[in-house]
Amino acid sequence: MSVFDIHMCIDTLVAEINEERQNSVTEIDARTIKHIYRRLDFCMIPCLWLLYFFAFSAKSIISVSLTMNFSQGDSLQQLINLSSREVSIGLSLFYIGYVVFEVPSNLIIIYITPRFWLSETVIFIGITCILHIYITNSSGFYIFRFLLGMIEAGIWPGMAYYLTLYYPSHMIQKRILWYFTAAQISTMSVGFFSIGLQKMNGIANLQGYKWMFLIYGIFSIIAGIITIWLLPPLLTETPITKEELQSSSPIIYGSVIIQSIDSNISDLKISLLYGIIWIANLTGAIAIINISNYYKSRIISFIFCCITVIIGMLILTFSSNTWIQYIGLLTSAFGIGPSVPICMAWCAHIFTSQSNINIAASSALLSGLGNMGSIFTTYTLYKGMRGKDAFKKSNLVICAMMCTSILACLAEKMLLKYCEKSSKRSHAKIHSIVNQ
């Protein structure tokens, strides 16, 4: 099937859904509804998965680039003489750009066709990725990390907003999980792919990490161009609900952490162990989110994620055995995996009845404020990363943050119950006044 044929299928699907919305049909059976959404999934989710795969790869590559060909002195950190503090500043600048431009980017998507905005963003991510091979000093490192964060800002909340245009709130969490798996798989691919690229060190006068930036950048551009034509066109201003049809139709820098646990581990083993972390992350995302969907309980699932991260951090902190520490890292990765999709789906569920601007802004604010944690931990945890007890203080701060997340989750649940009761009382008063 050619790209043209696929695009024709997408247009036909959208026309069918629009026709169902416009017809004065009083009842549509569940099989028809399921068929429509299955076809929509087939058209949309693979494209979003591909876009998120390359978007997430762009910020994962920086981790392995700091350790690739380290024994030959050809890692990014060695070639441009980056200190640990300068690496931390670069990480902060990425998230500063991400946070500052997240809300504006997600508001722009309301006025620009979402498929063009998301695809073009990945194209620019690919271009920025390629430009990383020209970094020669810390200033260039700072500039390109900030630029990448600025460009990437609208991807994650933009995709969540895009889903609300097609799906009701109760269906969004599973779709977010489907394309969120691209994050884990992309990072695994970066870790495993870097093993082979380290063998290309020196070919065409390019270091192994430069080959990685170049190859991923080129494929990101190709993916962005292809998905412009494959993503469904804008269907409607509101999601398709069943009622409508029936009535009118820590991980980013994991390789550095592994190296710090045992400095004698070879460059290739670091890349391999880094990839395994994201297998644990993916496993957690798939397992816990499916359980969350089955029992329809986000709060319990999120609290379980936080507790799992705490257990992993405590193992990593207080164990003296290298491999048990690594198991602690895997445990934390397992807990982190499902937490982001759960939060984004919860946000979409809360604001699904609001206007498009409110939905877009709330998704961007949630993602942006969440990424503020990366800026906070970069400086809060920096001192804890020195000395013989490296990472101990840092890990305990992370445990405290997880406890705060649990309290925030419980507070959110209580506030939602309070708002629901207040809304019911208001409706009851209005109803009694109307009856009088």
Tab-separated table of C-alpha atoms in Angstrom:
chain	number	residue	atom	x	y	z
A	1	MET	CA	0.000	0.000	0.000
A	2	SER	CA	1.448	3.372	-1.025
A	3	VAL	CA	1.520	6.517	1.086
A	4	PHE	CA	-1.167	7.929	-1.216
A	5	ASP	CA	-3.415	4.913	-0.590
A	6	ILE	CA	-2.968	5.219	3.176
A	7	HIS	CA	-3.797	8.914	3.051
A	8	MET	CA	-6.931	8.175	1.028
A	9	CYS	CA	-7.980	5.666	3.709
A	10	ILE	CA	-7.503	8.317	6.382
A	11	ASP	CA	-9.607	10.839	4.472
A	12	THR	CA	-12.312	8.207	3.975
A	13	LEU	CA	-12.294	7.402	7.692
A	14	VAL	CA	-12.664	11.048	8.680
A	15	ALA	CA	-15.481	11.470	6.162
A	16	GLU	CA	-17.268	8.454	7.646
A	17	ILE	CA	-16.996	9.803	11.184
A	18	ASN	CA	-18.216	13.230	10.086
A	19	GLU	CA	-21.127	11.584	8.300
A	20	GLU	CA	-22.050	9.672	11.445
A	21	ARG	CA	-22.006	12.933	13.390
A	22	GLN	CA	-24.245	14.698	10.902
A	23	ASN	CA	-26.801	11.939	10.449
A	24	SER	CA	-29.868	12.064	12.655
A	25	VAL	CA	-29.331	8.511	13.847
A	26	THR	CA	-30.937	7.752	17.182
A	27	GLU	CA	-28.873	4.694	18.016
A	28	ILE	CA	-25.583	3.250	16.856
A	29	ASP	CA	-24.542	-0.157	18.128
A	30	ALA	CA	-21.375	-0.643	20.164
A	31	ARG	CA	-19.765	-2.656	17.365
A	32	THR	CA	-19.952	0.316	14.998
A	33	ILE	CA	-18.465	2.646	17.608
A	34	LYS	CA	-15.649	0.188	18.295
A	35	HIS	CA	-14.977	-0.190	14.571
A	36	ILE	CA	-14.698	3.566	14.070
A	37	TYR	CA	-12.240	3.997	16.923
A	38	ARG	CA	-10.223	0.966	15.853
A	39	ARG	CA	-9.706	2.484	12.422
A	40	LEU	CA	-8.868	5.838	13.966
A	41	ASP	CA	-6.297	4.116	16.215
A	42	PHE	CA	-4.742	2.478	13.171
A	43	CYS	CA	-4.324	5.836	11.443
A	44	MET	CA	-3.290	8.017	14.379
A	45	ILE	CA	-1.386	6.052	17.033
A	46	PRO	CA	1.470	4.712	14.828
A	47	CYS	CA	2.162	8.258	13.614
A	48	LEU	CA	2.167	9.712	17.125
A	49	TRP	CA	4.349	6.819	18.254
A	50	LEU	CA	6.872	7.528	15.497
A	51	LEU	CA	6.958	11.257	16.261
A	52	TYR	CA	7.398	10.697	19.985
A	53	PHE	CA	10.060	8.053	19.336
A	54	PHE	CA	12.342	10.541	17.602
A	55	ALA	CA	11.427	13.465	19.854
A	56	PHE	CA	12.393	11.459	22.927
A	57	SER	CA	15.499	10.062	21.241
A	58	ALA	CA	16.824	13.597	20.849
A	59	LYS	CA	17.055	14.110	24.602
A	60	SER	CA	18.201	10.542	25.297
A	61	ILE	CA	21.193	10.682	22.969
A	62	ILE	CA	22.914	13.300	25.109
A	63	SER	CA	23.243	10.788	27.944
A	64	VAL	CA	25.127	8.114	26.012
A	65	SER	CA	27.141	10.760	24.129
A	66	LEU	CA	28.778	11.657	27.450
A	67	THR	CA	30.118	8.104	27.860
A	68	MET	CA	30.488	6.784	24.281
A	69	ASN	CA	34.138	5.883	23.469
A	70	PHE	CA	35.126	7.229	26.872
A	71	SER	CA	38.147	4.909	27.055
A	72	GLN	CA	39.500	6.412	23.806
A	73	GLY	CA	38.910	9.958	25.024
A	74	ASP	CA	36.306	10.583	22.306
A	75	SER	CA	33.155	11.155	24.354
A	76	LEU	CA	31.334	14.480	24.045
A	77	GLN	CA	32.256	15.405	27.601
A	78	GLN	CA	35.959	14.810	26.968
A	79	LEU	CA	36.203	16.445	23.545
A	80	ILE	CA	34.762	19.786	24.656
A	81	ASN	CA	36.077	19.534	28.236
A	82	LEU	CA	32.717	19.621	30.009
A	83	SER	CA	32.801	19.525	33.788
A	84	SER	CA	30.046	17.802	35.786
A	85	ARG	CA	28.674	21.216	36.685
A	86	GLU	CA	28.551	22.298	33.031
A	87	VAL	CA	26.700	19.092	32.143
A	88	SER	CA	24.167	19.904	34.876
A	89	ILE	CA	23.765	23.464	33.564
A	90	GLY	CA	23.136	22.106	30.062
A	91	LEU	CA	20.467	19.785	31.460
A	92	SER	CA	18.848	22.708	33.269
A	93	LEU	CA	18.848	24.894	30.155
A	94	PHE	CA	17.074	22.161	28.201
A	95	TYR	CA	14.258	22.064	30.750
A	96	ILE	CA	14.164	25.847	31.124
A	97	GLY	CA	13.527	26.111	27.380
A	98	TYR	CA	11.002	23.298	27.695
A	99	VAL	CA	9.087	24.935	30.540
A	100	VAL	CA	9.142	28.517	29.216
A	101	PHE	CA	7.854	27.620	25.745
A	102	GLU	CA	5.504	24.764	26.654
A	103	VAL	CA	2.329	26.796	27.182
A	104	PRO	CA	2.871	29.095	24.140
A	105	SER	CA	3.586	26.056	21.951
A	106	ASN	CA	0.459	24.275	23.085
A	107	LEU	CA	-1.690	27.362	22.523
A	108	ILE	CA	-0.314	27.766	18.991
A	109	ILE	CA	-1.482	24.238	18.138
A	110	ILE	CA	-5.087	25.422	18.593
A	111	TYR	CA	-4.737	27.845	15.686
A	112	ILE	CA	-2.494	25.710	13.470
A	113	THR	CA	-3.476	22.290	12.134
A	114	PRO	CA	-2.161	19.909	14.837
A	115	ARG	CA	-0.720	17.353	12.421
A	116	PHE	CA	1.395	20.036	10.711
A	117	TRP	CA	2.548	21.513	14.017
A	118	LEU	CA	3.574	18.163	15.536
A	119	SER	CA	5.284	16.921	12.371
A	120	GLU	CA	7.146	20.165	11.722
A	121	THR	CA	8.306	20.213	15.351
A	122	VAL	CA	9.955	16.807	14.892
A	123	ILE	CA	11.567	18.025	11.663
A	124	PHE	CA	13.157	20.925	13.551
A	125	ILE	CA	14.180	18.540	16.343
A	126	GLY	CA	16.014	16.480	13.714
A	127	ILE	CA	17.779	19.557	12.353
A	128	THR	CA	18.840	20.606	15.863
A	129	CYS	CA	20.041	17.064	16.534
A	130	ILE	CA	22.308	17.193	13.490
A	131	LEU	CA	23.676	20.579	14.559
A	132	HIS	CA	24.891	18.976	17.813
A	133	ILE	CA	27.852	17.520	15.898
A	134	TYR	CA	29.229	21.064	15.542
A	135	ILE	CA	29.411	21.719	19.299
A	136	THR	CA	32.996	22.658	20.179
A	137	ASN	CA	32.698	24.246	23.628
A	138	SER	CA	30.426	24.591	26.638
A	139	SER	CA	28.704	27.685	25.192
A	140	GLY	CA	27.622	25.741	22.125
A	141	PHE	CA	26.456	22.922	24.386
A	142	TYR	CA	24.319	25.372	26.382
A	143	ILE	CA	22.825	26.994	23.270
A	144	PHE	CA	21.826	23.759	21.560
A	145	ARG	CA	20.416	22.194	24.733
A	146	PHE	CA	18.229	25.270	25.313
A	147	LEU	CA	17.225	25.336	21.634
A	148	LEU	CA	16.262	21.660	21.703
A	149	GLY	CA	14.161	22.183	24.834
A	150	MET	CA	12.426	25.177	23.246
A	151	ILE	CA	11.574	23.229	20.070
A	152	GLU	CA	10.523	20.067	21.891
A	153	ALA	CA	8.273	21.937	24.332
A	154	GLY	CA	5.013	21.435	22.462
A	155	ILE	CA	5.338	17.755	21.566
A	156	TRP	CA	4.137	15.943	24.698
A	157	PRO	CA	1.223	18.209	25.738
A	158	GLY	CA	0.407	18.802	22.060
A	159	MET	CA	-0.133	15.098	21.491
A	160	ALA	CA	-2.346	14.853	24.569
A	161	TYR	CA	-4.419	17.790	23.286
A	162	TYR	CA	-4.581	16.223	19.804
A	163	LEU	CA	-6.149	13.075	21.285
A	164	THR	CA	-8.891	15.098	23.014
A	165	LEU	CA	-10.088	16.219	19.568
A	166	TYR	CA	-10.919	12.627	18.631
A	167	TYR	CA	-11.463	10.568	21.785
A	168	PRO	CA	-13.619	10.852	24.934
A	169	SER	CA	-11.717	11.221	28.205
A	170	HIS	CA	-12.124	7.604	29.359
A	171	MET	CA	-10.339	6.360	26.213
A	172	ILE	CA	-7.376	8.737	26.328
A	173	GLN	CA	-5.192	7.065	28.979
A	174	LYS	CA	-4.796	3.863	26.971
A	175	ARG	CA	-3.901	5.836	23.816
A	176	ILE	CA	-1.330	7.875	25.718
A	177	LEU	CA	0.201	4.597	26.924
A	178	TRP	CA	0.396	3.271	23.379
A	179	TYR	CA	2.518	6.113	22.064
A	180	PHE	CA	4.289	6.688	25.394
A	181	THR	CA	5.959	3.292	24.912
A	182	ALA	CA	7.983	5.052	22.210
A	183	ALA	CA	9.902	6.840	24.988
A	184	GLN	CA	11.182	3.611	26.505
A	185	ILE	CA	11.812	1.908	23.182
A	186	SER	CA	13.624	4.959	21.778
A	187	THR	CA	15.904	5.122	24.804
A	188	MET	CA	16.541	1.382	24.608
A	189	SER	CA	17.413	1.771	20.936
A	190	VAL	CA	19.772	4.633	21.762
A	191	GLY	CA	21.511	2.483	24.369
A	192	PHE	CA	21.794	-0.607	22.169
A	193	PHE	CA	22.462	1.301	18.932
A	194	SER	CA	25.308	3.193	20.586
A	195	ILE	CA	27.132	-0.135	21.033
A	196	GLY	CA	27.486	-0.466	17.259
A	197	LEU	CA	28.136	3.220	16.656
A	198	GLN	CA	31.081	3.169	19.039
A	199	LYS	CA	32.708	0.829	16.522
A	200	MET	CA	32.302	3.586	13.893
A	201	ASN	CA	34.404	5.990	15.933
A	202	GLY	CA	36.802	7.811	13.601
A	203	ILE	CA	35.059	6.938	10.321
A	204	ALA	CA	34.819	10.064	8.114
A	205	ASN	CA	36.574	11.915	10.956
A	206	LEU	CA	33.434	11.669	13.078
A	207	GLN	CA	33.322	10.366	16.625
A	208	GLY	CA	30.780	7.694	17.546
A	209	TYR	CA	28.463	10.139	19.312
A	210	LYS	CA	28.460	12.424	16.245
A	211	TRP	CA	27.323	9.522	14.091
A	212	MET	CA	24.478	8.978	16.530
A	213	PHE	CA	23.331	12.617	16.405
A	214	LEU	CA	23.599	12.596	12.600
A	215	ILE	CA	21.698	9.341	11.989
A	216	TYR	CA	18.894	10.059	14.457
A	217	GLY	CA	18.619	13.619	13.140
A	218	ILE	CA	18.192	12.466	9.534
A	219	PHE	CA	15.575	9.866	10.438
A	220	SER	CA	13.716	12.420	12.586
A	221	ILE	CA	13.405	14.713	9.569
A	222	ILE	CA	12.144	11.831	7.414
A	223	ALA	CA	9.604	10.815	10.083
A	224	GLY	CA	8.332	14.394	10.357
A	225	ILE	CA	7.822	14.665	6.595
A	226	ILE	CA	6.013	11.313	6.337
A	227	THR	CA	3.637	11.894	9.251
A	228	ILE	CA	2.448	15.230	7.841
A	229	TRP	CA	0.602	13.161	5.233
A	230	LEU	CA	-0.362	10.202	7.413
A	231	LEU	CA	-1.863	11.926	10.468
A	232	PRO	CA	-5.647	12.434	10.229
A	233	PRO	CA	-6.831	15.964	9.383
A	234	LEU	CA	-8.638	17.963	12.059
A	235	LEU	CA	-11.976	16.280	12.655
A	236	THR	CA	-13.889	18.550	14.990
A	237	GLU	CA	-13.535	20.981	17.862
A	238	THR	CA	-14.825	18.449	20.407
A	239	PRO	CA	-14.049	14.778	21.101
A	240	ILE	CA	-16.316	12.031	19.822
A	241	THR	CA	-18.261	10.716	22.787
A	242	LYS	CA	-20.510	7.684	22.848
A	243	GLU	CA	-23.443	9.917	23.704
A	244	GLU	CA	-22.835	12.063	20.628
A	245	LEU	CA	-22.706	9.012	18.404
A	246	GLN	CA	-25.954	7.730	19.847
A	247	SER	CA	-27.809	11.027	19.570
A	248	SER	CA	-26.435	12.693	16.453
A	249	SER	CA	-23.330	10.477	15.752
A	250	PRO	CA	15.729	9.998	36.163
A	251	ILE	CA	16.363	8.355	33.842
A	252	ILE	CA	17.509	10.575	30.984
A	253	TYR	CA	21.027	10.455	32.437
A	254	GLY	CA	20.975	6.762	33.347
A	255	SER	CA	24.285	5.933	31.648
A	256	VAL	CA	26.099	8.516	33.773
A	257	ILE	CA	24.572	7.009	36.934
A	258	ILE	CA	25.643	3.508	35.876
A	259	GLN	CA	29.178	4.735	35.278
A	260	SER	CA	29.257	6.327	38.731
A	261	ILE	CA	28.093	3.069	40.379
A	262	ASP	CA	31.066	1.210	38.907
A	263	SER	CA	33.678	3.235	37.030
A	264	ASN	CA	35.317	0.008	35.775
A	265	ILE	CA	32.339	-0.945	33.602
A	266	SER	CA	33.257	-0.754	29.912
A	267	ASP	CA	31.651	1.721	27.514
A	268	LEU	CA	29.760	-1.055	25.702
A	269	LYS	CA	28.390	-2.541	28.941
A	270	ILE	CA	27.205	0.907	30.044
A	271	SER	CA	25.190	1.229	26.822
A	272	LEU	CA	23.747	-2.265	27.303
A	273	LEU	CA	22.795	-1.703	30.956
A	274	TYR	CA	21.311	1.692	30.062
A	275	GLY	CA	19.000	0.037	27.530
A	276	ILE	CA	17.827	-2.539	30.081
A	277	ILE	CA	16.710	0.283	32.408
A	278	TRP	CA	14.197	1.340	29.786
A	279	ILE	CA	12.949	-2.215	29.336
A	280	ALA	CA	11.974	-2.067	33.024
A	281	ASN	CA	10.435	1.361	32.443
A	282	LEU	CA	8.367	0.070	29.511
A	283	THR	CA	7.278	-3.025	31.451
A	284	GLY	CA	6.035	-0.852	34.315
A	285	ALA	CA	4.140	1.452	31.966
A	286	ILE	CA	2.334	-1.382	30.191
A	287	ALA	CA	1.561	-3.410	33.322
A	288	ILE	CA	0.412	-0.682	35.704
A	289	ILE	CA	-1.569	1.378	33.190
A	290	ASN	CA	-3.474	-1.690	32.010
A	291	ILE	CA	-4.284	-2.492	35.646
A	292	SER	CA	-5.299	1.152	36.161
A	293	ASN	CA	-7.640	0.983	33.156
A	294	TYR	CA	-9.137	-2.311	34.324
A	295	TYR	CA	-9.921	-1.102	37.844
A	296	LYS	CA	-10.544	2.518	36.751
A	297	SER	CA	-8.403	3.868	39.589
A	298	ARG	CA	-5.709	6.403	38.752
A	299	ILE	CA	-5.003	7.472	42.330
A	300	ILE	CA	-4.064	3.984	43.588
A	301	SER	CA	-1.926	3.333	40.511
A	302	PHE	CA	-0.079	6.640	40.878
A	303	ILE	CA	0.591	6.098	44.596
A	304	PHE	CA	1.892	2.609	43.804
A	305	CYS	CA	4.273	4.162	41.248
A	306	CYS	CA	5.613	6.621	43.835
A	307	ILE	CA	6.122	3.896	46.446
A	308	THR	CA	7.956	1.745	43.880
A	309	VAL	CA	10.303	4.628	43.043
A	310	ILE	CA	10.988	5.184	46.758
A	311	ILE	CA	11.829	1.499	47.280
A	312	GLY	CA	14.184	1.557	44.291
A	313	MET	CA	15.917	4.724	45.489
A	314	LEU	CA	16.420	3.281	48.978
A	315	ILE	CA	17.956	0.114	47.521
A	316	LEU	CA	20.226	2.220	45.299
A	317	THR	CA	21.204	4.396	48.264
A	318	PHE	CA	21.949	1.932	51.026
A	319	SER	CA	23.134	-1.195	49.223
A	320	SER	CA	26.885	-1.737	48.919
A	321	ASN	CA	26.604	-4.360	46.173
A	322	THR	CA	26.887	-2.983	42.637
A	323	TRP	CA	24.305	-5.290	41.060
A	324	ILE	CA	21.801	-4.829	43.880
A	325	GLN	CA	22.179	-1.066	43.336
A	326	TYR	CA	21.418	-1.663	39.665
A	327	ILE	CA	18.304	-3.632	40.638
A	328	GLY	CA	17.265	-0.598	42.692
A	329	LEU	CA	17.683	1.561	39.592
A	330	LEU	CA	15.521	-0.875	37.597
A	331	THR	CA	12.878	-0.823	40.336
A	332	SER	CA	12.690	2.973	40.214
A	333	ALA	CA	12.496	2.878	36.417
A	334	PHE	CA	9.589	0.416	36.666
A	335	GLY	CA	7.703	2.867	38.895
A	336	ILE	CA	8.466	5.970	36.852
A	337	GLY	CA	7.193	4.480	33.574
A	338	PRO	CA	3.414	4.726	34.111
A	339	SER	CA	3.388	7.918	36.206
A	340	VAL	CA	3.459	10.420	33.329
A	341	PRO	CA	0.630	8.868	31.230
A	342	ILE	CA	-1.509	8.563	34.374
A	343	CYS	CA	-1.047	12.270	35.180
A	344	MET	CA	-1.713	13.411	31.604
A	345	ALA	CA	-4.833	11.234	31.323
A	346	TRP	CA	-6.096	12.503	34.690
A	347	CYS	CA	-5.620	16.089	33.524
A	348	ALA	CA	-7.461	15.401	30.255
A	349	HIS	CA	-10.312	13.787	32.190
A	350	ILE	CA	-10.675	16.795	34.522
A	351	PHE	CA	-10.664	19.418	31.750
A	352	THR	CA	-12.396	17.455	28.991
A	353	SER	CA	-15.602	19.496	29.360
A	354	GLN	CA	-13.709	22.800	29.064
A	355	SER	CA	-12.817	24.825	25.970
A	356	ASN	CA	-9.937	23.886	23.670
A	357	ILE	CA	-7.795	26.680	25.116
A	358	ASN	CA	-8.324	25.362	28.650
A	359	ILE	CA	-7.507	21.799	27.599
A	360	ALA	CA	-4.350	22.857	25.750
A	361	ALA	CA	-3.196	25.211	28.508
A	362	SER	CA	-3.824	22.695	31.308
A	363	SER	CA	-1.873	19.958	29.508
A	364	ALA	CA	1.019	22.330	28.857
A	365	LEU	CA	1.041	23.644	32.430
A	366	LEU	CA	1.029	20.128	33.857
A	367	SER	CA	3.899	19.041	31.646
A	368	GLY	CA	5.787	22.311	32.148
A	369	LEU	CA	5.493	22.355	35.926
A	370	GLY	CA	6.442	18.686	35.972
A	371	ASN	CA	9.635	19.480	34.108
A	372	MET	CA	10.404	22.172	36.674
A	373	GLY	CA	11.349	19.209	38.842
A	374	SER	CA	14.287	18.540	36.541
A	375	ILE	CA	15.548	22.091	37.009
A	376	PHE	CA	14.995	21.877	40.768
A	377	THR	CA	16.794	18.560	41.188
A	378	THR	CA	19.742	19.615	39.032
A	379	TYR	CA	20.774	22.186	41.639
A	380	THR	CA	19.236	20.674	44.774
A	381	LEU	CA	20.955	17.340	44.216
A	382	TYR	CA	24.268	18.563	42.837
A	383	LYS	CA	26.080	18.722	46.188
A	384	GLY	CA	24.794	15.291	47.072
A	385	MET	CA	26.657	13.843	44.081
A	386	ARG	CA	30.131	14.370	45.537
A	387	GLY	CA	32.318	12.375	47.880
A	388	LYS	CA	32.371	8.712	48.859
A	389	ASP	CA	28.624	8.686	49.537
A	390	ALA	CA	27.766	9.885	46.025
A	391	PHE	CA	24.047	10.090	45.269
A	392	LYS	CA	22.943	9.298	48.852
A	393	LYS	CA	21.635	12.755	49.691
A	394	SER	CA	20.316	13.107	46.156
A	395	ASN	CA	18.350	9.882	46.383
A	396	LEU	CA	16.855	10.808	49.744
A	397	VAL	CA	15.667	14.125	48.296
A	398	ILE	CA	14.010	12.187	45.464
A	399	CYS	CA	12.302	9.964	48.058
A	400	ALA	CA	11.007	13.095	49.794
A	401	MET	CA	9.698	14.403	46.456
A	402	MET	CA	7.872	11.115	45.868
A	403	CYS	CA	6.241	11.429	49.302
A	404	THR	CA	5.163	14.951	48.344
A	405	SER	CA	3.678	13.554	45.123
A	406	ILE	CA	1.630	11.062	47.136
A	407	LEU	CA	0.284	13.853	49.351
A	408	ALA	CA	-0.514	15.969	46.275
A	409	CYS	CA	-2.352	13.024	44.719
A	410	LEU	CA	-4.491	12.561	47.834
A	411	ALA	CA	-5.175	16.307	48.003
A	412	GLU	CA	-6.232	16.297	44.342
A	413	LYS	CA	-8.669	13.474	44.968
A	414	MET	CA	-10.222	15.291	47.941
A	415	LEU	CA	-10.533	18.539	45.967
A	416	LEU	CA	-12.241	16.741	43.095
A	417	LYS	CA	-14.722	15.140	45.502
A	418	TYR	CA	-15.401	18.520	47.104
A	419	CYS	CA	-15.961	20.165	43.707
A	420	GLU	CA	-18.236	17.316	42.650
A	421	LYS	CA	-20.365	17.671	45.788
A	422	SER	CA	-20.520	21.461	45.381
A	423	SER	CA	-21.599	21.044	41.773
A	424	LYS	CA	-24.345	18.603	42.762
A	425	ARG	CA	-25.623	20.982	45.453
A	426	SER	CA	-25.685	23.862	42.959
A	427	HIS	CA	-27.589	21.799	40.405
A	428	ALA	CA	-30.048	20.693	43.098
A	429	LYS	CA	-30.710	24.316	44.103
A	430	ILE	CA	-31.221	25.382	40.490
A	431	HIS	CA	-33.532	22.425	39.914
A	432	SER	CA	-35.632	23.282	42.985
A	433	ILE	CA	-35.895	26.944	41.917
A	434	VAL	CA	-36.994	25.941	38.413
A	435	ASN	CA	-39.634	23.560	39.801
A	436	GLN	CA	-41.040	26.304	42.026
